[in-house]
Structure formats: structure tokens, C-alpha cells
Short mmCIF file of N, CA and C in Angstrom, two decimals:
data_model
loop_
_atom_site.label_atom_id
_atom_site.label_comp_id
_atom_site.label_asym_id
_atom_site.label_seq_id
_atom_site.Cartn_x
_atom_site.Cartn_y
_atom_site.Cartn_z
N MET A 1 -324.24 -45.05 153.22
CA MET A 1 -324.14 -44.53 154.44
C MET A 1 -324.93 -43.05 154.38
N ARG A 2 -325.63 -43.04 155.55
CA ARG A 2 -326.37 -41.84 155.79
C ARG A 2 -325.46 -40.61 156.26
N GLU A 3 -325.65 -39.34 155.65
CA GLU A 3 -324.79 -38.22 155.86
C GLU A 3 -325.36 -37.67 157.46
N LYS A 4 -324.16 -37.70 158.29
CA LYS A 4 -324.60 -37.13 159.53
C LYS A 4 -324.64 -35.55 159.81
N ASP A 5 -325.75 -35.26 159.29
CA ASP A 5 -326.32 -33.95 159.43
C ASP A 5 -327.17 -33.55 160.73
N THR A 6 -327.79 -32.64 160.69
CA THR A 6 -328.65 -32.15 161.76
C THR A 6 -329.79 -33.19 161.77
N GLN A 7 -330.40 -33.29 160.62
CA GLN A 7 -331.53 -34.25 160.65
C GLN A 7 -331.16 -35.74 161.17
N TYR A 8 -329.85 -36.21 161.01
CA TYR A 8 -329.50 -37.41 161.34
C TYR A 8 -329.27 -37.49 162.92
N ILE A 9 -328.93 -36.40 163.37
CA ILE A 9 -328.69 -36.41 164.86
C ILE A 9 -330.18 -36.19 165.44
N LEU A 10 -331.08 -35.67 164.97
CA LEU A 10 -332.51 -35.55 165.45
C LEU A 10 -333.19 -36.78 165.22
N ASP A 11 -332.95 -37.52 164.40
CA ASP A 11 -333.46 -38.89 164.02
C ASP A 11 -332.79 -39.96 164.93
N TRP A 12 -331.56 -39.78 165.32
CA TRP A 12 -330.83 -40.56 166.30
C TRP A 12 -331.18 -40.56 167.60
N ILE A 13 -331.66 -39.45 168.14
CA ILE A 13 -332.11 -38.90 169.27
C ILE A 13 -333.40 -39.34 169.44
N ALA A 14 -334.17 -39.21 168.44
CA ALA A 14 -335.71 -39.82 168.65
C ALA A 14 -335.66 -41.38 168.53
N ILE A 15 -334.94 -41.87 168.08
CA ILE A 15 -334.77 -43.50 167.99
C ILE A 15 -334.19 -43.81 169.44
N GLN A 16 -333.26 -43.20 170.01
CA GLN A 16 -332.78 -43.52 171.31
C GLN A 16 -334.12 -43.31 172.32
N GLU A 17 -334.81 -42.40 172.29
CA GLU A 17 -335.90 -42.07 173.09
C GLU A 17 -336.99 -43.09 172.86
N LEU A 18 -337.06 -43.69 171.57
CA LEU A 18 -338.08 -44.78 171.32
C LEU A 18 -337.74 -46.13 171.89
N VAL A 19 -336.42 -46.44 171.94
CA VAL A 19 -335.96 -47.55 172.56
C VAL A 19 -336.18 -47.51 174.09
N ALA A 20 -335.80 -46.48 174.61
CA ALA A 20 -335.95 -46.40 176.18
C ALA A 20 -337.37 -46.33 176.36
N GLU A 21 -338.42 -45.85 175.55
CA GLU A 21 -339.76 -45.85 175.73
C GLU A 21 -340.32 -47.12 175.78
N TYR A 22 -339.88 -48.06 174.89
CA TYR A 22 -340.33 -49.34 174.79
C TYR A 22 -340.18 -50.23 176.06
N GLY A 23 -339.35 -50.25 176.89
CA GLY A 23 -339.05 -50.80 178.23
C GLY A 23 -339.63 -49.85 179.27
N GLN A 24 -339.71 -48.67 179.18
CA GLN A 24 -340.51 -47.94 180.49
C GLN A 24 -341.88 -48.03 180.16
N ALA A 25 -342.37 -48.17 179.00
CA ALA A 25 -343.81 -48.10 178.87
C ALA A 25 -344.41 -49.53 179.39
N ILE A 26 -343.47 -50.59 179.18
CA ILE A 26 -343.91 -52.00 179.70
C ILE A 26 -344.04 -51.86 181.10
N ASP A 27 -343.11 -51.25 181.74
CA ASP A 27 -343.16 -50.99 183.11
C ASP A 27 -344.47 -50.14 183.55
N PHE A 28 -344.66 -49.15 182.96
CA PHE A 28 -345.70 -48.31 183.28
C PHE A 28 -347.15 -49.12 183.03
N GLY A 29 -347.12 -49.95 181.95
CA GLY A 29 -348.42 -50.63 181.75
C GLY A 29 -348.71 -51.70 182.74
N LYS A 30 -347.65 -52.34 183.16
CA LYS A 30 -347.79 -53.21 184.30
C LYS A 30 -348.12 -52.80 185.55
N ASP A 31 -347.63 -51.58 186.02
CA ASP A 31 -347.91 -50.83 186.92
C ASP A 31 -349.27 -50.21 187.04
N THR A 32 -349.86 -49.71 185.95
CA THR A 32 -351.10 -48.98 186.04
C THR A 32 -352.14 -49.63 185.37
N GLY A 33 -351.88 -50.68 184.55
CA GLY A 33 -352.88 -51.42 183.62
C GLY A 33 -353.17 -50.40 182.46
N ASP A 34 -352.46 -49.47 182.01
CA ASP A 34 -352.70 -48.59 180.92
C ASP A 34 -351.41 -49.01 180.07
N TRP A 35 -351.76 -49.69 178.83
CA TRP A 35 -350.60 -50.08 178.05
C TRP A 35 -350.52 -49.02 176.80
N SER A 36 -351.42 -48.02 176.94
CA SER A 36 -351.29 -46.94 175.86
C SER A 36 -349.97 -46.51 175.32
N ARG A 37 -349.08 -46.41 176.37
CA ARG A 37 -347.79 -45.74 176.06
C ARG A 37 -346.97 -46.87 175.17
N TRP A 38 -347.12 -48.15 175.54
CA TRP A 38 -346.37 -49.13 175.02
C TRP A 38 -347.02 -49.37 173.43
N VAL A 39 -348.31 -49.34 173.41
CA VAL A 39 -348.87 -49.45 172.06
C VAL A 39 -348.46 -48.45 171.12
N ASN A 40 -348.28 -47.27 171.54
CA ASN A 40 -348.00 -46.21 170.78
C ASN A 40 -346.57 -46.08 170.20
N ALA A 41 -345.65 -47.23 170.86
CA ALA A 41 -344.18 -47.15 170.37
C ALA A 41 -344.20 -47.94 168.89
N PHE A 42 -345.41 -48.70 168.65
CA PHE A 42 -345.31 -49.48 167.46
C PHE A 42 -345.94 -48.84 166.09
N THR A 43 -345.74 -49.28 164.94
CA THR A 43 -346.44 -49.01 163.80
C THR A 43 -347.75 -49.73 163.89
N PRO A 44 -348.66 -49.36 162.94
CA PRO A 44 -350.17 -50.03 163.16
C PRO A 44 -350.07 -51.45 162.98
N GLN A 45 -349.16 -52.18 162.25
CA GLN A 45 -348.92 -53.67 162.29
C GLN A 45 -347.51 -53.84 162.76
N VAL A 46 -347.32 -54.82 163.50
CA VAL A 46 -345.87 -55.01 164.05
C VAL A 46 -345.75 -56.64 163.98
N VAL A 47 -344.53 -56.74 163.70
CA VAL A 47 -344.08 -58.13 163.74
C VAL A 47 -343.58 -58.31 165.12
N ALA A 48 -344.01 -59.19 166.03
CA ALA A 48 -343.58 -59.49 167.49
C ALA A 48 -342.92 -60.72 167.40
N ASP A 49 -341.52 -60.77 167.72
CA ASP A 49 -340.76 -62.03 167.64
C ASP A 49 -340.13 -62.44 169.08
N TYR A 50 -341.03 -62.83 169.95
CA TYR A 50 -340.48 -63.39 171.06
C TYR A 50 -340.32 -64.90 171.23
N SER A 51 -340.06 -65.69 170.06
CA SER A 51 -340.03 -67.03 169.93
C SER A 51 -338.83 -67.41 170.72
N ARG A 52 -337.61 -66.75 170.71
CA ARG A 52 -336.49 -67.31 171.43
C ARG A 52 -336.72 -67.58 172.99
N LEU A 53 -337.82 -66.72 173.56
CA LEU A 53 -338.12 -66.93 174.92
C LEU A 53 -339.22 -67.68 175.03
N PHE A 54 -340.38 -67.79 174.09
CA PHE A 54 -341.59 -68.39 174.52
C PHE A 54 -341.65 -69.56 173.45
N GLY A 55 -340.97 -69.85 172.38
CA GLY A 55 -340.90 -70.73 171.42
C GLY A 55 -341.89 -70.25 170.39
N GLY A 56 -342.48 -71.33 169.57
CA GLY A 56 -343.43 -70.70 168.50
C GLY A 56 -342.83 -70.10 167.49
N GLU A 57 -343.39 -69.12 166.78
CA GLU A 57 -343.11 -68.31 165.70
C GLU A 57 -343.40 -66.89 165.87
N PRO A 58 -342.75 -66.02 165.28
CA PRO A 58 -343.01 -64.56 165.32
C PRO A 58 -344.48 -64.31 164.73
N ILE A 59 -345.13 -63.34 165.24
CA ILE A 59 -346.56 -63.02 165.05
C ILE A 59 -346.65 -61.77 164.39
N THR A 60 -347.59 -61.59 163.50
CA THR A 60 -347.94 -60.26 163.01
C THR A 60 -349.35 -59.90 163.55
N ILE A 61 -349.03 -58.61 164.42
CA ILE A 61 -350.47 -58.21 165.15
C ILE A 61 -350.65 -56.64 165.02
N ALA A 62 -351.74 -56.35 165.08
CA ALA A 62 -352.12 -55.00 165.14
C ALA A 62 -351.63 -54.29 166.56
N ARG A 63 -351.05 -53.10 166.51
CA ARG A 63 -350.61 -52.43 167.77
C ARG A 63 -351.55 -52.37 168.81
N GLU A 64 -352.93 -52.20 168.48
CA GLU A 64 -353.81 -52.15 169.54
C GLU A 64 -354.08 -53.45 170.41
N GLU A 65 -353.39 -54.61 169.80
CA GLU A 65 -353.38 -55.91 170.52
C GLU A 65 -352.18 -56.11 171.43
N MET A 66 -351.27 -55.25 171.23
CA MET A 66 -350.01 -55.44 171.92
C MET A 66 -349.99 -55.35 173.38
N GLY A 67 -351.01 -54.42 173.99
CA GLY A 67 -351.07 -54.26 175.26
C GLY A 67 -351.72 -55.42 175.86
N LYS A 68 -352.63 -56.15 175.23
CA LYS A 68 -353.05 -57.50 176.06
C LYS A 68 -352.02 -58.46 175.83
N LEU A 69 -351.06 -58.37 174.72
CA LEU A 69 -350.00 -59.46 174.56
C LEU A 69 -349.05 -59.25 175.89
N GLY A 70 -348.59 -57.91 176.20
CA GLY A 70 -347.88 -57.52 177.20
C GLY A 70 -348.52 -58.04 178.59
N GLY A 71 -349.76 -57.53 178.55
CA GLY A 71 -350.52 -57.82 180.06
C GLY A 71 -350.56 -59.10 180.35
N ASP A 72 -350.76 -60.02 179.28
CA ASP A 72 -350.95 -61.46 179.67
C ASP A 72 -349.63 -62.04 180.00
N ALA A 73 -348.64 -61.72 179.24
CA ALA A 73 -347.10 -62.24 179.58
C ALA A 73 -346.83 -62.00 180.86
N LEU A 74 -347.09 -60.84 181.60
CA LEU A 74 -346.65 -60.45 182.72
C LEU A 74 -347.81 -60.53 183.87
N ALA A 75 -348.78 -61.11 183.75
CA ALA A 75 -349.85 -61.32 184.70
C ALA A 75 -349.25 -61.91 186.08
N ALA A 76 -348.54 -62.63 185.92
CA ALA A 76 -348.09 -63.41 187.33
C ALA A 76 -347.10 -62.57 188.16
N PHE A 77 -346.71 -61.42 187.52
CA PHE A 77 -345.59 -60.71 188.12
C PHE A 77 -346.18 -59.47 189.01
N THR A 78 -345.67 -59.23 190.10
CA THR A 78 -346.15 -57.97 190.80
C THR A 78 -345.67 -56.61 190.23
N ARG A 79 -344.39 -56.62 189.81
CA ARG A 79 -343.83 -55.64 189.13
C ARG A 79 -342.72 -56.08 188.13
N VAL A 80 -342.43 -55.31 187.29
CA VAL A 80 -341.36 -55.45 186.12
C VAL A 80 -340.34 -54.06 186.11
N GLN A 81 -339.32 -54.30 185.93
CA GLN A 81 -338.31 -53.19 185.62
C GLN A 81 -337.40 -53.45 184.49
N HIS A 82 -337.32 -52.49 183.39
CA HIS A 82 -336.36 -52.64 182.30
C HIS A 82 -335.46 -51.58 182.73
N ALA A 83 -334.17 -52.18 182.71
CA ALA A 83 -332.96 -51.29 182.80
C ALA A 83 -332.29 -51.32 181.34
N THR A 84 -332.59 -50.39 180.41
CA THR A 84 -332.13 -50.60 179.05
C THR A 84 -330.73 -49.83 179.08
N ALA A 85 -329.87 -50.48 178.41
CA ALA A 85 -328.54 -49.83 178.23
C ALA A 85 -328.52 -48.47 177.56
N ASN A 86 -327.82 -47.62 178.07
CA ASN A 86 -327.68 -46.29 177.19
C ASN A 86 -326.70 -46.45 176.01
N THR A 87 -326.35 -47.63 175.71
CA THR A 87 -325.58 -47.59 174.42
C THR A 87 -326.31 -48.27 173.59
N VAL A 88 -326.87 -47.90 172.50
CA VAL A 88 -327.72 -48.58 171.72
C VAL A 88 -327.27 -48.19 170.26
N ARG A 89 -327.17 -49.23 169.65
CA ARG A 89 -326.65 -49.17 168.22
C ARG A 89 -327.52 -49.03 167.06
N THR A 90 -327.54 -48.01 166.33
CA THR A 90 -328.55 -47.67 165.28
C THR A 90 -327.74 -47.77 163.91
N HIS A 91 -328.50 -48.63 163.04
CA HIS A 91 -327.99 -48.67 161.91
C HIS A 91 -329.12 -48.14 160.83
N PHE A 92 -328.81 -46.95 160.35
CA PHE A 92 -329.77 -46.31 159.26
C PHE A 92 -329.66 -47.06 158.07
N LYS A 93 -330.89 -47.53 157.63
CA LYS A 93 -330.94 -48.16 156.17
C LYS A 93 -331.27 -46.99 155.11
N ASN A 94 -331.80 -46.09 155.42
CA ASN A 94 -332.17 -44.93 154.69
C ASN A 94 -332.61 -43.78 155.59
N ASP A 95 -333.23 -42.84 155.20
CA ASP A 95 -333.94 -41.80 155.87
C ASP A 95 -335.09 -42.21 156.71
N THR A 96 -335.78 -43.13 156.18
CA THR A 96 -337.09 -43.50 157.12
C THR A 96 -337.06 -44.89 157.75
N GLU A 97 -335.91 -45.79 157.52
CA GLU A 97 -335.85 -47.08 158.34
C GLU A 97 -334.52 -47.35 158.83
N ALA A 98 -334.50 -47.96 160.06
CA ALA A 98 -333.27 -48.24 160.73
C ALA A 98 -333.44 -49.68 161.47
N GLN A 99 -332.49 -50.10 161.89
CA GLN A 99 -332.35 -51.22 162.86
C GLN A 99 -331.51 -50.95 164.06
N VAL A 100 -332.06 -51.21 165.14
CA VAL A 100 -331.67 -50.77 166.49
C VAL A 100 -331.28 -51.93 167.27
N MET A 101 -330.19 -52.23 167.84
CA MET A 101 -329.87 -53.11 168.92
C MET A 101 -329.58 -52.57 170.25
N ALA A 102 -330.34 -52.88 171.26
CA ALA A 102 -330.14 -52.57 172.54
C ALA A 102 -330.30 -53.65 173.47
N TYR A 103 -329.47 -53.55 174.51
CA TYR A 103 -329.53 -54.42 175.67
C TYR A 103 -330.22 -53.89 176.94
N ALA A 104 -331.01 -54.84 177.63
CA ALA A 104 -331.55 -54.55 178.89
C ALA A 104 -331.58 -55.63 179.84
N ASP A 105 -331.44 -55.28 180.99
CA ASP A 105 -331.75 -56.15 182.33
C ASP A 105 -333.13 -56.03 182.72
N VAL A 106 -334.05 -57.04 182.56
CA VAL A 106 -335.26 -56.94 182.89
C VAL A 106 -335.69 -57.67 184.13
N ALA A 107 -335.96 -56.98 185.13
CA ALA A 107 -336.27 -57.75 186.37
C ALA A 107 -337.67 -57.95 186.59
N HIS A 108 -338.09 -59.01 187.02
CA HIS A 108 -339.48 -59.60 187.29
C HIS A 108 -339.63 -59.98 188.47
N PHE A 109 -340.56 -59.34 189.23
CA PHE A 109 -340.92 -59.68 190.83
C PHE A 109 -342.18 -60.39 191.00
N PHE A 110 -342.00 -61.27 191.93
CA PHE A 110 -343.38 -62.11 192.08
C PHE A 110 -343.09 -62.55 193.53
N THR A 111 -344.20 -62.98 194.20
CA THR A 111 -344.15 -63.60 195.60
C THR A 111 -344.50 -65.18 195.30
N ALA A 112 -343.79 -65.79 196.27
CA ALA A 112 -343.97 -67.32 196.26
C ALA A 112 -343.83 -67.52 197.82
N GLY A 113 -344.64 -68.32 198.35
CA GLY A 113 -344.72 -68.80 199.67
C GLY A 113 -344.60 -67.52 200.77
N GLY A 114 -345.20 -66.29 200.31
CA GLY A 114 -345.20 -65.18 201.09
C GLY A 114 -343.74 -64.49 201.04
N VAL A 115 -342.87 -64.86 200.21
CA VAL A 115 -341.59 -64.43 200.13
C VAL A 115 -341.34 -63.61 198.61
N GLN A 116 -340.74 -62.48 198.75
CA GLN A 116 -340.64 -61.74 197.46
C GLN A 116 -339.47 -62.37 196.75
N GLN A 117 -339.83 -62.57 195.43
CA GLN A 117 -338.74 -63.31 194.43
C GLN A 117 -338.52 -62.63 193.25
N GLU A 118 -337.12 -62.73 192.80
CA GLU A 118 -336.88 -61.98 191.54
C GLU A 118 -336.38 -62.82 190.52
N TRP A 119 -336.57 -62.70 189.36
CA TRP A 119 -336.01 -63.42 188.15
C TRP A 119 -335.75 -62.33 187.13
N THR A 120 -334.37 -62.42 186.65
CA THR A 120 -334.03 -61.19 185.78
C THR A 120 -333.57 -62.09 184.51
N VAL A 121 -333.77 -61.41 183.46
CA VAL A 121 -333.36 -61.92 182.08
C VAL A 121 -332.47 -60.70 181.46
N VAL A 122 -331.30 -61.12 181.11
CA VAL A 122 -330.79 -60.00 180.09
C VAL A 122 -330.98 -60.45 178.82
N ILE A 123 -331.36 -59.34 178.00
CA ILE A 123 -332.02 -59.29 176.72
C ILE A 123 -331.23 -58.49 175.67
N ARG A 124 -331.05 -59.16 174.56
CA ARG A 124 -330.64 -58.16 173.35
C ARG A 124 -331.88 -58.00 172.67
N TYR A 125 -332.36 -56.82 172.61
CA TYR A 125 -333.71 -56.38 171.56
C TYR A 125 -333.07 -55.99 170.24
N THR A 126 -333.73 -56.41 169.25
CA THR A 126 -333.53 -55.93 167.90
C THR A 126 -334.82 -55.31 167.44
N HIS A 127 -334.76 -53.92 166.98
CA HIS A 127 -336.00 -53.28 166.66
C HIS A 127 -335.80 -52.98 165.20
N ASP A 128 -336.64 -53.13 164.31
CA ASP A 128 -336.62 -52.49 163.07
C ASP A 128 -337.63 -51.26 163.06
N VAL A 129 -337.24 -50.15 162.86
CA VAL A 129 -337.89 -49.08 163.21
C VAL A 129 -338.18 -48.25 161.93
N GLU A 130 -339.32 -47.40 161.76
CA GLU A 130 -339.59 -46.74 160.70
C GLU A 130 -340.07 -45.32 161.11
N LYS A 131 -339.83 -44.27 159.95
CA LYS A 131 -339.98 -42.94 160.38
C LYS A 131 -341.54 -43.01 159.75
N THR A 132 -342.68 -42.46 160.91
CA THR A 132 -343.84 -42.44 160.19
C THR A 132 -344.48 -40.93 160.55
N SER A 133 -345.57 -40.76 160.06
CA SER A 133 -346.29 -39.30 160.39
C SER A 133 -346.38 -39.06 161.97
N GLU A 134 -346.32 -40.11 162.60
CA GLU A 134 -346.27 -40.11 164.18
C GLU A 134 -345.01 -39.94 164.65
N GLY A 135 -343.91 -40.08 163.97
CA GLY A 135 -342.53 -40.14 164.38
C GLY A 135 -341.87 -41.40 164.23
N TRP A 136 -340.72 -41.87 164.78
CA TRP A 136 -340.22 -43.11 164.68
C TRP A 136 -341.25 -44.36 165.52
N ARG A 137 -341.33 -45.21 165.06
CA ARG A 137 -342.15 -46.24 165.66
C ARG A 137 -341.47 -47.73 165.27
N ILE A 138 -341.77 -48.64 165.99
CA ILE A 138 -341.27 -49.88 165.93
C ILE A 138 -342.08 -50.71 165.06
N ARG A 139 -341.57 -51.25 163.94
CA ARG A 139 -342.32 -52.15 163.17
C ARG A 139 -341.79 -53.58 163.44
N ARG A 140 -341.02 -53.95 163.90
CA ARG A 140 -340.57 -55.34 164.29
C ARG A 140 -339.67 -55.47 165.56
N VAL A 141 -340.11 -56.37 166.42
CA VAL A 141 -339.22 -56.39 167.76
C VAL A 141 -338.86 -57.75 167.94
N MET A 142 -337.45 -58.05 168.01
CA MET A 142 -337.03 -59.31 168.22
C MET A 142 -336.34 -59.48 169.63
N LEU A 143 -336.68 -60.27 170.63
CA LEU A 143 -336.24 -60.45 171.99
C LEU A 143 -335.22 -61.77 171.96
N ASP A 144 -334.16 -61.36 172.34
CA ASP A 144 -333.09 -62.50 172.37
C ASP A 144 -332.51 -62.67 173.80
N PRO A 145 -333.15 -63.69 174.70
CA PRO A 145 -332.52 -63.86 175.93
C PRO A 145 -331.22 -64.35 175.89
N ILE A 146 -330.23 -63.60 176.70
CA ILE A 146 -328.92 -63.95 176.68
C ILE A 146 -328.61 -64.68 177.98
N HIS A 147 -329.26 -64.36 179.15
CA HIS A 147 -328.73 -64.93 180.27
C HIS A 147 -329.94 -64.77 181.38
N PHE A 148 -330.22 -65.87 182.22
CA PHE A 148 -331.12 -65.57 183.33
C PHE A 148 -330.49 -65.76 184.62
N ARG A 149 -331.07 -64.96 185.55
CA ARG A 149 -330.54 -64.87 186.93
C ARG A 149 -331.67 -64.78 187.84
N GLY A 150 -331.56 -65.33 189.06
CA GLY A 150 -332.57 -65.34 190.10
C GLY A 150 -333.38 -66.58 190.05
N ASN A 151 -334.65 -66.48 190.65
CA ASN A 151 -335.44 -67.65 190.79
C ASN A 151 -336.00 -68.11 189.48
N PRO A 152 -335.60 -69.30 189.10
CA PRO A 152 -335.89 -69.82 187.83
C PRO A 152 -337.45 -70.11 187.52
N VAL A 153 -338.16 -70.09 188.54
CA VAL A 153 -339.68 -70.14 188.33
C VAL A 153 -340.13 -69.18 187.68
N GLY A 154 -339.38 -67.80 187.61
CA GLY A 154 -339.86 -66.67 186.84
C GLY A 154 -339.90 -66.94 185.28
N LEU A 155 -339.15 -67.82 184.77
CA LEU A 155 -339.26 -68.40 183.49
C LEU A 155 -340.34 -68.94 183.02
N GLU A 156 -340.88 -69.91 184.05
CA GLU A 156 -342.26 -70.77 183.91
C GLU A 156 -343.38 -69.58 183.99
N LEU A 157 -343.16 -68.71 185.00
CA LEU A 157 -344.36 -67.73 185.01
C LEU A 157 -344.55 -66.78 183.79
N VAL A 158 -343.45 -66.63 183.11
CA VAL A 158 -343.68 -65.62 181.81
C VAL A 158 -344.07 -66.46 180.77
N LYS A 159 -343.98 -67.97 180.93
CA LYS A 159 -344.40 -68.72 179.87
C LYS A 159 -345.99 -69.24 180.09
N GLY A 160 -346.58 -68.63 181.15
CA GLY A 160 -347.87 -68.90 181.41
C GLY A 160 -348.24 -69.79 182.79
N LYS A 161 -347.10 -70.38 183.46
CA LYS A 161 -347.39 -71.27 184.47
C LYS A 161 -347.83 -70.31 185.64
N ARG A 162 -348.72 -70.50 186.29
CA ARG A 162 -349.38 -69.91 187.69
C ARG A 162 -349.09 -70.68 188.93
N LEU A 163 -348.70 -69.91 189.80
CA LEU A 163 -348.55 -70.40 191.27
C LEU A 163 -349.94 -70.51 191.83
N VAL A 164 -350.02 -71.44 192.76
CA VAL A 164 -351.36 -71.73 193.38
C VAL A 164 -351.19 -70.92 194.81
#
């Protein structure tokens, strides 16, 4: 177990900030088309495991490609909002590696038949993070959907279906 000294506290705070930034940077990317904040949350190579939502297998991808991945997945939505829980569990493996679990309610907004719709998914994110020369970054992300509410068409939209 890692000693809880001043460096531990600084690292713990930095990781909390990184986990909050992950969700807020997605929202910012969707709102502005600028995915650089989200891309910056990752190590140069990242394992993205969204298979529990989309099916398929985890992928290893260059962080520069993560913006396109996020933009494509959220293309059908007018807005998204990540409400990340402020209770995040961090398990330090050593001074430069940790695993973080965080819960989030992620609301997805879209219009169907001229009416505003919402689809929300409650998610448990598991992030494997690494301390790099750039600071703490996400090396692996795994999204585990816990519960869905709202218009179920949202699930189809996030999987690529488009409304006419």
C-alpha cells in the first residue's frame, strides 16, 4: 500500500481532476467540435473498451483518433451531459499507476418528431491511469452501463442508427 504523504494527496487530487475532465471534455467536444481536451486526457496509446455498450472487442487506438471516435458515437445527439459522481475510488498500484472507478449519469439529448428527447445511461467507468511527463493520463478506459432511462431510441442512436 502506498504511503499517504503529501505526494499521495497531490496525485489523488490530480486523478480526481482527470476523471472529471474525461466527462466534461466529452461534453465540450460535442458542444464545440473541439475534441482536444478529451484527447489530452489519454496516454499516446489507449485501450478503449466500450464493448459492454456497443458489442465487439476493446480497441487499442492512438489518442489523436479518440476525438473522431467520440464525435462519431455522439453525432446523432444535440447535446450530452456527464454528471460524474464526486465519490471516485482510486487504487494506487504504485507511484505511477492506479485504477479508478467512477460513476456517472450521462444524459443524451436529441429531437424526434420536433420534440426534445432524452436518453440517460448510468455508467461505471474503470480507468487505468498512468503518471506521465504530461501528468496523470488514462491508459485504458472501460465503460460498463448499469441502467438506462428515458427514450430507448437513444441506445440505438449511440450504436449508429439515424433518424430520418
